[in-house]
């Protein structure tokens, strides 16, 4: 939502109604007309919450709303995106005896003793 109405209208339209003393929520993608699946609707006396699922994408969102003023609603939306990951094939590689038990790298100097890291106490000097 834009405070000055300068941005594009939202893609999603939710309709909240009360039927037989129960909240009913419907959702629609206004661009392509696809309907959301809405479930887990709840009301705590101040705010309404529900979960929306877009069947074509599998995207699930948790929605939360509360009335702030006559024409204003605070809205929070968090979503979970579903992905399918495929493991790359694994081809074992046989290591030669020198690769399996590496010694010191060529031209490497011996490691500094652990107690002498070269770090002094305190912050660095500023010049």
C-alpha atoms as a printed R data frame, in Angstrom:
    type eleno elety resid chain resno       x       y       z
1   ATOM     1    CA   UNK     A     1   0.000   0.000   0.000
2   ATOM     2    CA   UNK     A     2   1.272   3.447  -0.815
3   ATOM     3    CA   UNK     A     3   0.556   6.366   1.504
4   ATOM     4    CA   UNK     A     4   0.096   8.764  -1.424
5   ATOM     5    CA   UNK     A     5  -1.572   6.299  -3.869
6   ATOM     6    CA   UNK     A     6   1.370   6.693  -6.284
7   ATOM     7    CA   UNK     A     7   2.138   3.006  -6.824
8   ATOM     8    CA   UNK     A     8   0.397   0.288  -8.763
9   ATOM     9    CA   UNK     A     9  -2.717  -1.295  -7.294
10  ATOM    10    CA   UNK     A    10  -2.071  -4.523  -5.380
11  ATOM    11    CA   UNK     A    11  -2.302  -7.840  -7.199
12  ATOM    12    CA   UNK     A    12  -4.060  -9.550  -4.338
13  ATOM    13    CA   UNK     A    13  -7.578  -8.782  -3.199
14  ATOM    14    CA   UNK     A    14  -8.932 -10.232   0.025
15  ATOM    15    CA   UNK     A    15 -12.590 -10.159   1.004
16  ATOM    16    CA   UNK     A    16 -13.456 -10.660   4.661
17  ATOM    17    CA   UNK     A    17 -17.040 -11.315   5.654
18  ATOM    18    CA   UNK     A    18 -18.943 -12.753   8.595
19  ATOM    19    CA   UNK     A    19 -21.247 -15.700   7.912
20  ATOM    20    CA   UNK     A    20 -23.046 -17.448  10.778
21  ATOM    21    CA   UNK     A    21 -20.893 -15.541  13.278
22  ATOM    22    CA   UNK     A    22 -17.701 -16.899  11.642
23  ATOM    23    CA   UNK     A    23 -15.130 -14.953   9.636
24  ATOM    24    CA   UNK     A    24 -14.876 -16.007   6.001
25  ATOM    25    CA   UNK     A    25 -11.889 -14.898   3.922
26  ATOM    26    CA   UNK     A    26 -11.484 -15.219   0.160
27  ATOM    27    CA   UNK     A    27  -8.478 -14.157  -1.883
28  ATOM    28    CA   UNK     A    28  -8.025 -13.443  -5.566
29  ATOM    29    CA   UNK     A    29  -5.069 -12.612  -7.808
30  ATOM    30    CA   UNK     A    30  -6.612  -9.679  -9.654
31  ATOM    31    CA   UNK     A    31  -4.222 -10.015 -12.598
32  ATOM    32    CA   UNK     A    32  -5.094 -13.578 -13.674
33  ATOM    33    CA   UNK     A    33  -8.201 -14.313 -11.602
34  ATOM    34    CA   UNK     A    34  -6.695 -17.261  -9.716
35  ATOM    35    CA   UNK     A    35  -8.257 -17.849  -6.306
36  ATOM    36    CA   UNK     A    36  -6.202 -18.431  -3.184
37  ATOM    37    CA   UNK     A    37  -6.889 -21.344  -0.883
38  ATOM    38    CA   UNK     A    38  -7.535 -19.765   2.537
39  ATOM    39    CA   UNK     A    39  -7.332 -21.700   5.803
40  ATOM    40    CA   UNK     A    40  -6.519 -21.406   9.508
41  ATOM    41    CA   UNK     A    41  -8.682 -18.278   9.882
42  ATOM    42    CA   UNK     A    42  -8.704 -16.878  13.399
43  ATOM    43    CA   UNK     A    43  -9.763 -13.762  15.262
44  ATOM    44    CA   UNK     A    44  -8.556 -12.733  18.723
45  ATOM    45    CA   UNK     A    45 -10.910  -9.793  19.288
46  ATOM    46    CA   UNK     A    46  -8.465  -7.289  17.786
47  ATOM    47    CA   UNK     A    47  -6.871  -8.824  14.711
48  ATOM    48    CA   UNK     A    48  -7.670 -11.447  12.106
49  ATOM    49    CA   UNK     A    49  -5.126 -13.923  10.818
50  ATOM    50    CA   UNK     A    50  -5.204 -16.531   8.079
51  ATOM    51    CA   UNK     A    51  -2.997 -18.560   5.782
52  ATOM    52    CA   UNK     A    52  -3.201 -18.148   2.007
53  ATOM    53    CA   UNK     A    53  -1.936 -20.615  -0.580
54  ATOM    54    CA   UNK     A    54  -1.620 -19.893  -4.308
55  ATOM    55    CA   UNK     A    55  -2.168 -23.296  -5.982
56  ATOM    56    CA   UNK     A    56  -0.244 -22.499  -9.185
57  ATOM    57    CA   UNK     A    57   2.963 -21.516  -7.385
58  ATOM    58    CA   UNK     A    58   2.687 -23.349  -4.067
59  ATOM    59    CA   UNK     A    59   3.495 -20.061  -2.306
60  ATOM    60    CA   UNK     A    60   2.054 -19.956   1.197
61  ATOM    61    CA   UNK     A    61   1.589 -16.723   3.112
62  ATOM    62    CA   UNK     A    62   0.687 -15.902   6.678
63  ATOM    63    CA   UNK     A    63  -1.566 -12.867   6.796
64  ATOM    64    CA   UNK     A    64  -2.409 -10.650   9.775
65  ATOM    65    CA   UNK     A    65  -4.699  -7.597   9.794
66  ATOM    66    CA   UNK     A    66  -6.184  -5.190  12.283
67  ATOM    67    CA   UNK     A    67  -8.306  -2.096  11.852
68  ATOM    68    CA   UNK     A    68  -6.371   1.088  12.618
69  ATOM    69    CA   UNK     A    69  -8.924   3.693  11.553
70  ATOM    70    CA   UNK     A    70 -12.205   3.890   9.645
71  ATOM    71    CA   UNK     A    71 -10.470   3.483   6.275
72  ATOM    72    CA   UNK     A    72  -7.106   2.013   7.324
73  ATOM    73    CA   UNK     A    73  -5.942  -1.509   8.091
74  ATOM    74    CA   UNK     A    74  -2.534  -2.555   9.339
75  ATOM    75    CA   UNK     A    75  -1.452  -5.582   7.303
76  ATOM    76    CA   UNK     A    76   1.459  -7.982   7.803
77  ATOM    77    CA   UNK     A    77   2.397 -10.683   5.346
78  ATOM    78    CA   UNK     A    78   5.124 -13.302   5.605
79  ATOM    79    CA   UNK     A    79   5.550 -16.044   3.065
80  ATOM    80    CA   UNK     A    80   7.240 -19.335   2.498
81  ATOM    81    CA   UNK     A    81   8.439 -20.152  -0.951
82  ATOM    82    CA   UNK     A    82   8.624 -23.785  -1.998
83  ATOM    83    CA   UNK     A    83  11.596 -24.946  -4.077
84  ATOM    84    CA   UNK     A    84  12.656 -28.319  -5.373
85  ATOM    85    CA   UNK     A    85  16.364 -28.932  -5.064
86  ATOM    86    CA   UNK     A    86  18.122 -31.764  -6.870
87  ATOM    87    CA   UNK     A    87  21.442 -33.141  -5.681
88  ATOM    88    CA   UNK     A    88  24.197 -33.126  -8.268
89  ATOM    89    CA   UNK     A    89  25.571 -36.548  -9.150
90  ATOM    90    CA   UNK     A    90  28.527 -37.579  -7.013
91  ATOM    91    CA   UNK     A    91  31.425 -39.313  -8.686
92  ATOM    92    CA   UNK     A    92  33.996 -40.652  -6.218
93  ATOM    93    CA   UNK     A    93  37.575 -39.756  -6.997
94  ATOM    94    CA   UNK     A    94  40.466 -41.982  -5.985
95  ATOM    95    CA   UNK     A    95  43.257 -39.988  -4.399
96  ATOM    96    CA   UNK     A    96  46.891 -40.843  -4.895
97  ATOM    97    CA   UNK     A    97  48.891 -41.572  -1.748
98  ATOM    98    CA   UNK     A    98  50.419 -38.059  -1.789
99  ATOM    99    CA   UNK     A    99  46.959 -36.433  -2.047
100 ATOM   100    CA   UNK     A   100  45.523 -38.631   0.694
101 ATOM   101    CA   UNK     A   101  48.283 -37.726   3.214
102 ATOM   102    CA   UNK     A   102  49.511 -34.260   2.341
103 ATOM   103    CA   UNK     A   103  52.741 -33.069   3.915
104 ATOM   104    CA   UNK     A   104  53.853 -29.462   4.166
105 ATOM   105    CA   UNK     A   105  53.118 -27.460   1.057
106 ATOM   106    CA   UNK     A   106  56.150 -26.773  -1.141
107 ATOM   107    CA   UNK     A   107  58.130 -23.629  -0.205
108 ATOM   108    CA   UNK     A   108  55.993 -23.152   2.909
109 ATOM   109    CA   UNK     A   109  57.506 -21.667   6.018
110 ATOM   110    CA   UNK     A   110  56.838 -23.275   9.374
111 ATOM   111    CA   UNK     A   111  53.727 -22.096  11.181
112 ATOM   112    CA   UNK     A   112  54.069 -19.431  13.857
113 ATOM   113    CA   UNK     A   113  53.806 -20.697  17.424
114 ATOM   114    CA   UNK     A   114  50.273 -20.497  18.791
115 ATOM   115    CA   UNK     A   115  51.282 -18.267  21.683
116 ATOM   116    CA   UNK     A   116  52.838 -15.649  19.382
117 ATOM   117    CA   UNK     A   117  50.102 -14.489  17.020
118 ATOM   118    CA   UNK     A   118  51.557 -10.993  16.609
119 ATOM   119    CA   UNK     A   119  48.369  -9.416  17.974
120 ATOM   120    CA   UNK     A   120  48.774  -6.861  20.726
121 ATOM   121    CA   UNK     A   121  46.140  -5.806  23.187
122 ATOM   122    CA   UNK     A   122  43.949  -2.773  22.605
123 ATOM   123    CA   UNK     A   123  42.585  -1.071  19.498
124 ATOM   124    CA   UNK     A   124  44.852  -0.122  16.591
125 ATOM   125    CA   UNK     A   125  46.470   3.308  16.693
126 ATOM   126    CA   UNK     A   126  44.857   6.100  14.685
127 ATOM   127    CA   UNK     A   127  47.268   8.515  12.988
